[in-house]
Amino acid sequence: NAGVTQTPKFRVLKTGQSMTLLCAQDMNHEYMYWYRQDPGMGLRLIHYSVGEGTTAKGEVPDGYNVSRLKKQNFLLGLESAAPSQTSVYFCASRDYSGGTPNEQFFGPGTRLTVL
Amino acid sequence: TQLLEQSPQFLSIQEGENLTVYCNSSSVFSSLQWYRQEPGEGPVLLVTVVTGGEVKKLKRLTFQFGDARKDSSLHITAAQPGDTGLYLCAGYQRGSNYKLTFGKGTLLTVNP
């Protein structure tokens, strides 16, 4: 099992450019998440999905869009990148729990710099 | 306003020392998790605590969930350089089983 993989690992964008970050998981997990991590800020939830075809806003959704067309993939899009979106982005997945606080499995992260 | 306050934010100690990291909130959580993150990697779960007053041990690490389920602590005995990393507490609030709320983290450095 590869677990959770993220593509790309690094990216540099110019202000106004667009890009898509891809997250894939091979654990058949129902829930998937996108976080951003900034120095001194911990992890902040951008968007999440509780199943194929569903998405919901997290704590900091502005400037981002997501899609979950297939259960194993969760895409994060930036339509018009801004320097404030310079960050490390983590994808995570989690099994359906029925109330049990199951572990979230994280990918290795994507380091994005917006100039 | 940070829902989960972690302290200290930074901690640098010598090998063999003991330390405690705190995670506090004014809100009640149905469960709390502790994750450890190494540079260039994603966080990895260490433990989940669910019951108020619960204590869990993982080798030299002891985790406690407060009686009121508003706070938690992580105690490391005889720290080793391999314990170096970012420690994150995270909780599921009551009625929100989907979303984890993370603290800002405690960056621990254990010097040989």
PDB file of C-alpha atoms in Angstrom:
ATOM      1  CA  ASN A   1       0.000   0.000   0.000  1.00  0.00           C
ATOM      2  CA  ALA A   2       1.278   3.443  -0.933  1.00  0.00           C
ATOM      3  CA  GLY A   3      -1.078   5.056   1.593  1.00  0.00           C
ATOM      4  CA  VAL A   4      -1.693   8.713   0.775  1.00  0.00           C
ATOM      5  CA  THR A   5       0.288  10.230  -2.075  1.00  0.00           C
ATOM      6  CA  GLN A   6       0.425  13.851  -3.209  1.00  0.00           C
ATOM      7  CA  THR A   7       1.458  15.334  -6.544  1.00  0.00           C
ATOM      8  CA  PRO A   8       3.526  17.456  -7.025  1.00  0.00           C
ATOM      9  CA  LYS A   9       5.964  17.653  -4.102  1.00  0.00           C
ATOM     10  CA  PHE A  10       7.099  21.194  -4.909  1.00  0.00           C
ATOM     11  CA  ARG A  11       5.721  23.963  -7.075  1.00  0.00           C
ATOM     12  CA  VAL A  12       6.468  27.610  -7.735  1.00  0.00           C
ATOM     13  CA  LEU A  13       3.728  29.781  -9.221  1.00  0.00           C
ATOM     14  CA  LYS A  14       3.443  33.395 -10.241  1.00  0.00           C
ATOM     15  CA  THR A  15       0.608  35.483  -8.854  1.00  0.00           C
ATOM     16  CA  GLY A  16      -2.534  34.875 -10.866  1.00  0.00           C
ATOM     17  CA  GLN A  17      -1.559  31.445 -12.191  1.00  0.00           C
ATOM     18  CA  SER A  18      -3.714  28.414 -11.556  1.00  0.00           C
ATOM     19  CA  MET A  19      -2.850  24.885 -10.545  1.00  0.00           C
ATOM     20  CA  THR A  20      -4.301  21.649  -9.225  1.00  0.00           C
ATOM     21  CA  LEU A  21      -2.885  19.523  -6.433  1.00  0.00           C
ATOM     22  CA  LEU A  22      -3.702  15.839  -6.614  1.00  0.00           C
ATOM     23  CA  CYS A  23      -4.192  13.566  -3.631  1.00  0.00           C
ATOM     24  CA  ALA A  24      -4.658   9.825  -4.004  1.00  0.00           C
ATOM     25  CA  GLN A  25      -5.275   7.147  -1.375  1.00  0.00           C
ATOM     26  CA  ASP A  26      -5.372   3.382  -1.812  1.00  0.00           C
ATOM     27  CA  MET A  27      -6.969   2.490   1.539  1.00  0.00           C
ATOM     28  CA  ASN A  28     -10.590   2.789   0.362  1.00  0.00           C
ATOM     29  CA  HIS A  29     -11.199   5.553   2.906  1.00  0.00           C
ATOM     30  CA  GLU A  30     -14.467   7.462   2.840  1.00  0.00           C
ATOM     31  CA  TYR A  31     -13.213  10.764   4.250  1.00  0.00           C
ATOM     32  CA  MET A  32     -10.552  12.967   2.685  1.00  0.00           C
ATOM     33  CA  TYR A  33      -9.172  16.327   3.755  1.00  0.00           C
ATOM     34  CA  TRP A  34      -6.983  19.185   2.545  1.00  0.00           C
ATOM     35  CA  TYR A  35      -5.004  21.204   5.092  1.00  0.00           C
ATOM     36  CA  ARG A  36      -2.491  23.986   4.876  1.00  0.00           C
ATOM     37  CA  GLN A  37       0.365  24.374   7.328  1.00  0.00           C
ATOM     38  CA  ASP A  38       2.032  27.708   7.938  1.00  0.00           C
ATOM     39  CA  PRO A  39       4.797  28.487  10.459  1.00  0.00           C
ATOM     40  CA  GLY A  40       3.349  28.899  13.934  1.00  0.00           C
ATOM     41  CA  MET A  41      -0.192  28.188  12.731  1.00  0.00           C
ATOM     42  CA  GLY A  42      -0.536  24.438  12.995  1.00  0.00           C
ATOM     43  CA  LEU A  43      -2.761  22.686  10.449  1.00  0.00           C
ATOM     44  CA  ARG A  44      -5.834  24.476   9.154  1.00  0.00           C
ATOM     45  CA  LEU A  45      -8.606  22.694   7.294  1.00  0.00           C
ATOM     46  CA  ILE A  46      -9.328  24.028   3.802  1.00  0.00           C
ATOM     47  CA  HIS A  47     -11.962  21.625   2.460  1.00  0.00           C
ATOM     48  CA  TYR A  48     -13.025  18.101   3.162  1.00  0.00           C
ATOM     49  CA  SER A  49     -15.121  15.302   1.686  1.00  0.00           C
ATOM     50  CA  VAL A  50     -17.162  12.627   3.428  1.00  0.00           C
ATOM     51  CA  GLY A  51     -17.635  10.546   0.299  1.00  0.00           C
ATOM     52  CA  GLU A  52     -17.360  10.384  -3.465  1.00  0.00           C
ATOM     53  CA  GLY A  53     -19.117  13.317  -5.089  1.00  0.00           C
ATOM     54  CA  THR A  54     -19.378  15.343  -1.860  1.00  0.00           C
ATOM     55  CA  THR A  55     -17.298  18.277  -0.629  1.00  0.00           C
ATOM     56  CA  ALA A  56     -17.596  20.778   2.212  1.00  0.00           C
ATOM     57  CA  LYS A  57     -15.829  23.936   3.374  1.00  0.00           C
ATOM     58  CA  GLY A  58     -13.389  23.895   6.225  1.00  0.00           C
ATOM     59  CA  GLU A  59     -11.841  26.700   8.242  1.00  0.00           C
ATOM     60  CA  VAL A  60     -10.015  28.547   5.428  1.00  0.00           C
ATOM     61  CA  PRO A  61     -11.761  27.745   2.094  1.00  0.00           C
ATOM     62  CA  ASP A  62     -11.453  31.107   0.300  1.00  0.00           C
ATOM     63  CA  GLY A  63      -9.404  30.992  -2.895  1.00  0.00           C
ATOM     64  CA  TYR A  64      -9.581  27.193  -3.171  1.00  0.00           C
ATOM     65  CA  ASN A  65     -11.895  24.716  -4.867  1.00  0.00           C
ATOM     66  CA  VAL A  66     -12.014  20.938  -4.576  1.00  0.00           C
ATOM     67  CA  SER A  67     -13.484  17.949  -6.355  1.00  0.00           C
ATOM     68  CA  ARG A  68     -13.960  14.313  -5.395  1.00  0.00           C
ATOM     69  CA  LEU A  69     -15.090  12.601  -8.592  1.00  0.00           C
ATOM     70  CA  LYS A  70     -13.532   9.286  -7.593  1.00  0.00           C
ATOM     71  CA  LYS A  71     -13.398   7.852  -4.087  1.00  0.00           C
ATOM     72  CA  GLN A  72      -9.630   7.487  -4.145  1.00  0.00           C
ATOM     73  CA  ASN A  73      -8.819  10.997  -5.418  1.00  0.00           C
ATOM     74  CA  PHE A  74      -9.286  14.451  -3.917  1.00  0.00           C
ATOM     75  CA  LEU A  75      -8.200  17.458  -6.000  1.00  0.00           C
ATOM     76  CA  LEU A  76      -7.403  20.909  -4.654  1.00  0.00           C
ATOM     77  CA  GLY A  77      -7.488  23.788  -7.127  1.00  0.00           C
ATOM     78  CA  LEU A  78      -6.177  27.309  -6.968  1.00  0.00           C
ATOM     79  CA  GLU A  79      -7.822  29.382  -9.703  1.00  0.00           C
ATOM     80  CA  SER A  80      -5.760  32.560  -9.269  1.00  0.00           C
ATOM     81  CA  ALA A  81      -2.828  32.056  -6.933  1.00  0.00           C
ATOM     82  CA  ALA A  82      -1.878  34.769  -4.435  1.00  0.00           C
ATOM     83  CA  PRO A  83       1.297  35.128  -2.326  1.00  0.00           C
ATOM     84  CA  SER A  84      -0.853  34.487   0.780  1.00  0.00           C
ATOM     85  CA  GLN A  85      -1.349  30.941  -0.515  1.00  0.00           C
ATOM     86  CA  THR A  86       2.344  30.166  -0.132  1.00  0.00           C
ATOM     87  CA  SER A  87       2.256  27.231   2.259  1.00  0.00           C
ATOM     88  CA  VAL A  88       2.738  23.504   2.715  1.00  0.00           C
ATOM     89  CA  TYR A  89      -0.404  21.593   1.748  1.00  0.00           C
ATOM     90  CA  PHE A  90      -1.271  18.254   3.285  1.00  0.00           C
ATOM     91  CA  CYS A  91      -3.880  15.796   2.188  1.00  0.00           C
ATOM     92  CA  ALA A  92      -5.278  13.238   4.629  1.00  0.00           C
ATOM     93  CA  SER A  93      -7.740  10.384   4.548  1.00  0.00           C
ATOM     94  CA  ARG A  94      -9.680   8.515   7.166  1.00  0.00           C
ATOM     95  CA  ASP A  95     -11.889   5.461   7.278  1.00  0.00           C
ATOM     96  CA  TYR A  96     -15.597   5.789   8.023  1.00  0.00           C
ATOM     97  CA  SER A  97     -15.899   5.406  11.747  1.00  0.00           C
ATOM     98  CA  GLY A  98     -19.524   5.329  12.832  1.00  0.00           C
ATOM     99  CA  GLY A  99     -18.481   7.631  15.665  1.00  0.00           C
ATOM    100  CA  THR A 100     -15.050   6.193  16.386  1.00  0.00           C
ATOM    101  CA  PRO A 101     -12.271   8.814  16.132  1.00  0.00           C
ATOM    102  CA  ASN A 102     -10.169   6.914  13.639  1.00  0.00           C
ATOM    103  CA  GLU A 103      -6.673   7.944  12.652  1.00  0.00           C
ATOM    104  CA  GLN A 104      -6.166  10.417   9.841  1.00  0.00           C
ATOM    105  CA  PHE A 105      -3.427   9.290   7.456  1.00  0.00           C
ATOM    106  CA  PHE A 106      -1.436  12.120   5.946  1.00  0.00           C
ATOM    107  CA  GLY A 107       0.430  12.471   2.687  1.00  0.00           C
ATOM    108  CA  PRO A 108       3.993  13.833   2.531  1.00  0.00           C
ATOM    109  CA  GLY A 109       2.886  17.345   1.628  1.00  0.00           C
ATOM    110  CA  THR A 110       3.228  19.767  -1.297  1.00  0.00           C
ATOM    111  CA  ARG A 111       5.362  22.859  -0.796  1.00  0.00           C
ATOM    112  CA  LEU A 112       3.850  25.701  -2.825  1.00  0.00           C
ATOM    113  CA  THR A 113       5.468  29.093  -3.325  1.00  0.00           C
ATOM    114  CA  VAL A 114       3.559  31.916  -5.002  1.00  0.00           C
ATOM    115  CA  LEU A 115       5.735  34.788  -6.198  1.00  0.00           C
TER     116      LEU A 115
ATOM    117  CA  THR B   1      -9.239  32.570  18.336  1.00  0.00           C
ATOM    118  CA  GLN B   2      -7.398  29.264  18.578  1.00  0.00           C
ATOM    119  CA  LEU B   3      -9.735  26.549  19.829  1.00  0.00           C
ATOM    120  CA  LEU B   4      -6.875  24.384  21.070  1.00  0.00           C
ATOM    121  CA  GLU B   5      -4.007  26.160  22.799  1.00  0.00           C
ATOM    122  CA  GLN B   6      -0.725  24.292  23.005  1.00  0.00           C
ATOM    123  CA  SER B   7       2.139  25.202  25.289  1.00  0.00           C
ATOM    124  CA  PRO B   8       4.959  25.660  25.133  1.00  0.00           C
ATOM    125  CA  GLN B   9       5.340  26.534  21.465  1.00  0.00           C
ATOM    126  CA  PHE B  10       9.058  25.682  21.503  1.00  0.00           C
ATOM    127  CA  LEU B  11      11.015  23.421  23.834  1.00  0.00           C
ATOM    128  CA  SER B  12      14.736  22.658  23.714  1.00  0.00           C
ATOM    129  CA  ILE B  13      16.071  20.195  26.267  1.00  0.00           C
ATOM    130  CA  GLN B  14      18.997  17.872  26.886  1.00  0.00           C
ATOM    131  CA  GLU B  15      18.846  14.130  26.402  1.00  0.00           C
ATOM    132  CA  GLY B  16      17.583  12.396  29.524  1.00  0.00           C
ATOM    133  CA  GLU B  17      15.365  15.244  30.747  1.00  0.00           C
ATOM    134  CA  ASN B  18      11.629  14.946  31.282  1.00  0.00           C
ATOM    135  CA  LEU B  19       9.073  17.272  29.702  1.00  0.00           C
ATOM    136  CA  THR B  20       5.361  17.952  29.526  1.00  0.00           C
ATOM    137  CA  VAL B  21       3.395  19.516  26.692  1.00  0.00           C
ATOM    138  CA  TYR B  22      -0.077  20.921  27.325  1.00  0.00           C
ATOM    139  CA  CYS B  23      -3.150  21.214  25.139  1.00  0.00           C
ATOM    140  CA  ASN B  24      -5.983  23.336  26.543  1.00  0.00           C
ATOM    141  CA  SER B  25      -9.395  24.501  25.415  1.00  0.00           C
ATOM    142  CA  SER B  26     -12.519  26.126  26.790  1.00  0.00           C
ATOM    143  CA  SER B  27     -14.575  23.715  24.665  1.00  0.00           C
ATOM    144  CA  VAL B  28     -15.417  20.083  25.289  1.00  0.00           C
ATOM    145  CA  PHE B  29     -14.043  17.523  22.879  1.00  0.00           C
ATOM    146  CA  SER B  30     -15.442  14.061  22.274  1.00  0.00           C
ATOM    147  CA  SER B  31     -11.885  12.828  21.723  1.00  0.00           C
ATOM    148  CA  LEU B  32      -8.354  14.158  21.436  1.00  0.00           C
ATOM    149  CA  GLN B  33      -5.492  12.887  19.354  1.00  0.00           C
ATOM    150  CA  TRP B  34      -1.758  13.537  19.485  1.00  0.00           C
ATOM    151  CA  TYR B  35       0.271  13.506  16.291  1.00  0.00           C
ATOM    152  CA  ARG B  36       4.020  13.762  15.737  1.00  0.00           C
ATOM    153  CA  GLN B  37       5.462  15.353  12.633  1.00  0.00           C
ATOM    154  CA  GLU B  38       9.047  15.148  11.419  1.00  0.00           C
ATOM    155  CA  PRO B  39      10.551  17.681   8.979  1.00  0.00           C
ATOM    156  CA  GLY B  40       9.367  17.174   5.403  1.00  0.00           C
ATOM    157  CA  GLU B  41       6.723  14.627   6.357  1.00  0.00           C
ATOM    158  CA  GLY B  42       3.069  14.525   7.272  1.00  0.00           C
ATOM    159  CA  PRO B  43       1.856  14.072  10.858  1.00  0.00           C
ATOM    160  CA  VAL B  44       1.582  10.543  12.237  1.00  0.00           C
ATOM    161  CA  LEU B  45      -0.864   9.546  14.948  1.00  0.00           C
ATOM    162  CA  LEU B  46       0.589   8.690  18.353  1.00  0.00           C
ATOM    163  CA  VAL B  47      -2.545   8.160  20.427  1.00  0.00           C
ATOM    164  CA  THR B  48      -6.286   8.808  20.731  1.00  0.00           C
ATOM    165  CA  VAL B  49      -7.926   9.493  24.098  1.00  0.00           C
ATOM    166  CA  VAL B  50     -11.685   9.305  24.400  1.00  0.00           C
ATOM    167  CA  THR B  51     -12.736   9.028  28.054  1.00  0.00           C
ATOM    168  CA  GLY B  52     -12.384  11.885  30.550  1.00  0.00           C
ATOM    169  CA  GLY B  53      -9.504  11.120  32.934  1.00  0.00           C
ATOM    170  CA  GLU B  54      -8.052   8.522  30.573  1.00  0.00           C
ATOM    171  CA  VAL B  55      -4.320   7.867  30.729  1.00  0.00           C
ATOM    172  CA  LYS B  56      -2.463   6.052  27.962  1.00  0.00           C
ATOM    173  CA  LYS B  57       1.185   5.069  27.854  1.00  0.00           C
ATOM    174  CA  LEU B  58       3.305   4.521  24.790  1.00  0.00           C
ATOM    175  CA  LYS B  59       6.782   3.468  25.952  1.00  0.00           C
ATOM    176  CA  ARG B  60       8.259   6.669  27.480  1.00  0.00           C
ATOM    177  CA  LEU B  61       5.261   8.813  26.452  1.00  0.00           C
ATOM    178  CA  THR B  62       2.272   9.272  28.760  1.00  0.00           C
ATOM    179  CA  PHE B  63      -0.915  10.921  27.516  1.00  0.00           C
ATOM    180  CA  GLN B  64      -3.729  12.169  29.710  1.00  0.00           C
ATOM    181  CA  PHE B  65      -7.210  13.447  28.867  1.00  0.00           C
ATOM    182  CA  GLY B  66      -8.683  15.871  31.369  1.00  0.00           C
ATOM    183  CA  ASP B  67     -11.693  14.856  33.430  1.00  0.00           C
ATOM    184  CA  ALA B  68     -13.853  17.492  31.732  1.00  0.00           C
ATOM    185  CA  ARG B  69     -12.486  16.556  28.278  1.00  0.00           C
ATOM    186  CA  LYS B  70     -11.262  20.101  27.682  1.00  0.00           C
ATOM    187  CA  ASP B  71      -7.534  19.514  27.998  1.00  0.00           C
ATOM    188  CA  SER B  72      -4.793  16.967  27.495  1.00  0.00           C
ATOM    189  CA  SER B  73      -1.126  16.562  28.263  1.00  0.00           C
ATOM    190  CA  LEU B  74       1.810  14.650  26.853  1.00  0.00           C
ATOM    191  CA  HIS B  75       4.639  13.738  29.187  1.00  0.00           C
ATOM    192  CA  ILE B  76       7.935  12.334  27.910  1.00  0.00           C
ATOM    193  CA  THR B  77      10.291  10.629  30.328  1.00  0.00           C
ATOM    194  CA  ALA B  78      14.030  10.575  29.673  1.00  0.00           C
ATOM    195  CA  ALA B  79      13.794  12.290  26.302  1.00  0.00           C
ATOM    196  CA  GLN B  80      16.016  11.064  23.485  1.00  0.00           C
ATOM    197  CA  PRO B  81      17.184  12.839  20.302  1.00  0.00           C
ATOM    198  CA  GLY B  82      14.801  10.612  18.341  1.00  0.00           C
ATOM    199  CA  ASP B  83      11.891  12.329  20.117  1.00  0.00           C
ATOM    200  CA  THR B  84      12.700  15.546  18.272  1.00  0.00           C
ATOM    201  CA  GLY B  85       9.778  16.756  16.191  1.00  0.00           C
ATOM    202  CA  LEU B  86       6.581  18.795  16.087  1.00  0.00           C
ATOM    203  CA  TYR B  87       3.898  17.510  18.447  1.00  0.00           C
ATOM    204  CA  LEU B  88       0.336  18.400  17.516  1.00  0.00           C
ATOM    205  CA  CYS B  89      -2.803  17.908  19.541  1.00  0.00           C
ATOM    206  CA  ALA B  90      -6.079  17.678  17.653  1.00  0.00           C
ATOM    207  CA  GLY B  91      -9.645  17.136  18.718  1.00  0.00           C
ATOM    208  CA  TYR B  92     -13.066  16.198  17.448  1.00  0.00           C
ATOM    209  CA  GLN B  93     -15.644  18.533  18.908  1.00  0.00           C
ATOM    210  CA  ARG B  94     -18.942  17.146  20.093  1.00  0.00           C
ATOM    211  CA  GLY B  95     -21.351  16.810  17.206  1.00  0.00           C
ATOM    212  CA  SER B  96     -18.614  17.123  14.585  1.00  0.00           C
ATOM    213  CA  ASN B  97     -17.249  13.687  13.880  1.00  0.00           C
ATOM    214  CA  TYR B  98     -15.792  14.689  10.518  1.00  0.00           C
ATOM    215  CA  LYS B  99     -13.447  17.542  11.318  1.00  0.00           C
ATOM    216  CA  LEU B 100     -10.318  17.597  13.421  1.00  0.00           C
ATOM    217  CA  THR B 101      -9.283  20.887  15.013  1.00  0.00           C
ATOM    218  CA  PHE B 102      -5.519  21.187  15.444  1.00  0.00           C
ATOM    219  CA  GLY B 103      -3.459  23.129  17.935  1.00  0.00           C
ATOM    220  CA  LYS B 104      -0.500  25.146  16.674  1.00  0.00           C
ATOM    221  CA  GLY B 105       1.983  22.539  17.802  1.00  0.00           C
ATOM    222  CA  THR B 106       4.988  22.241  20.100  1.00  0.00           C
ATOM    223  CA  LEU B 107       8.382  22.037  18.422  1.00  0.00           C
ATOM    224  CA  LEU B 108      10.580  19.821  20.576  1.00  0.00           C
ATOM    225  CA  THR B 109      14.349  19.605  20.166  1.00  0.00           C
ATOM    226  CA  VAL B 110      16.262  17.064  22.220  1.00  0.00           C
ATOM    227  CA  ASN B 111      19.981  17.719  22.196  1.00  0.00           C
ATOM    228  CA  PRO B 112      22.455  14.853  22.653  1.00  0.00           C
TER     229      PRO B 112
END
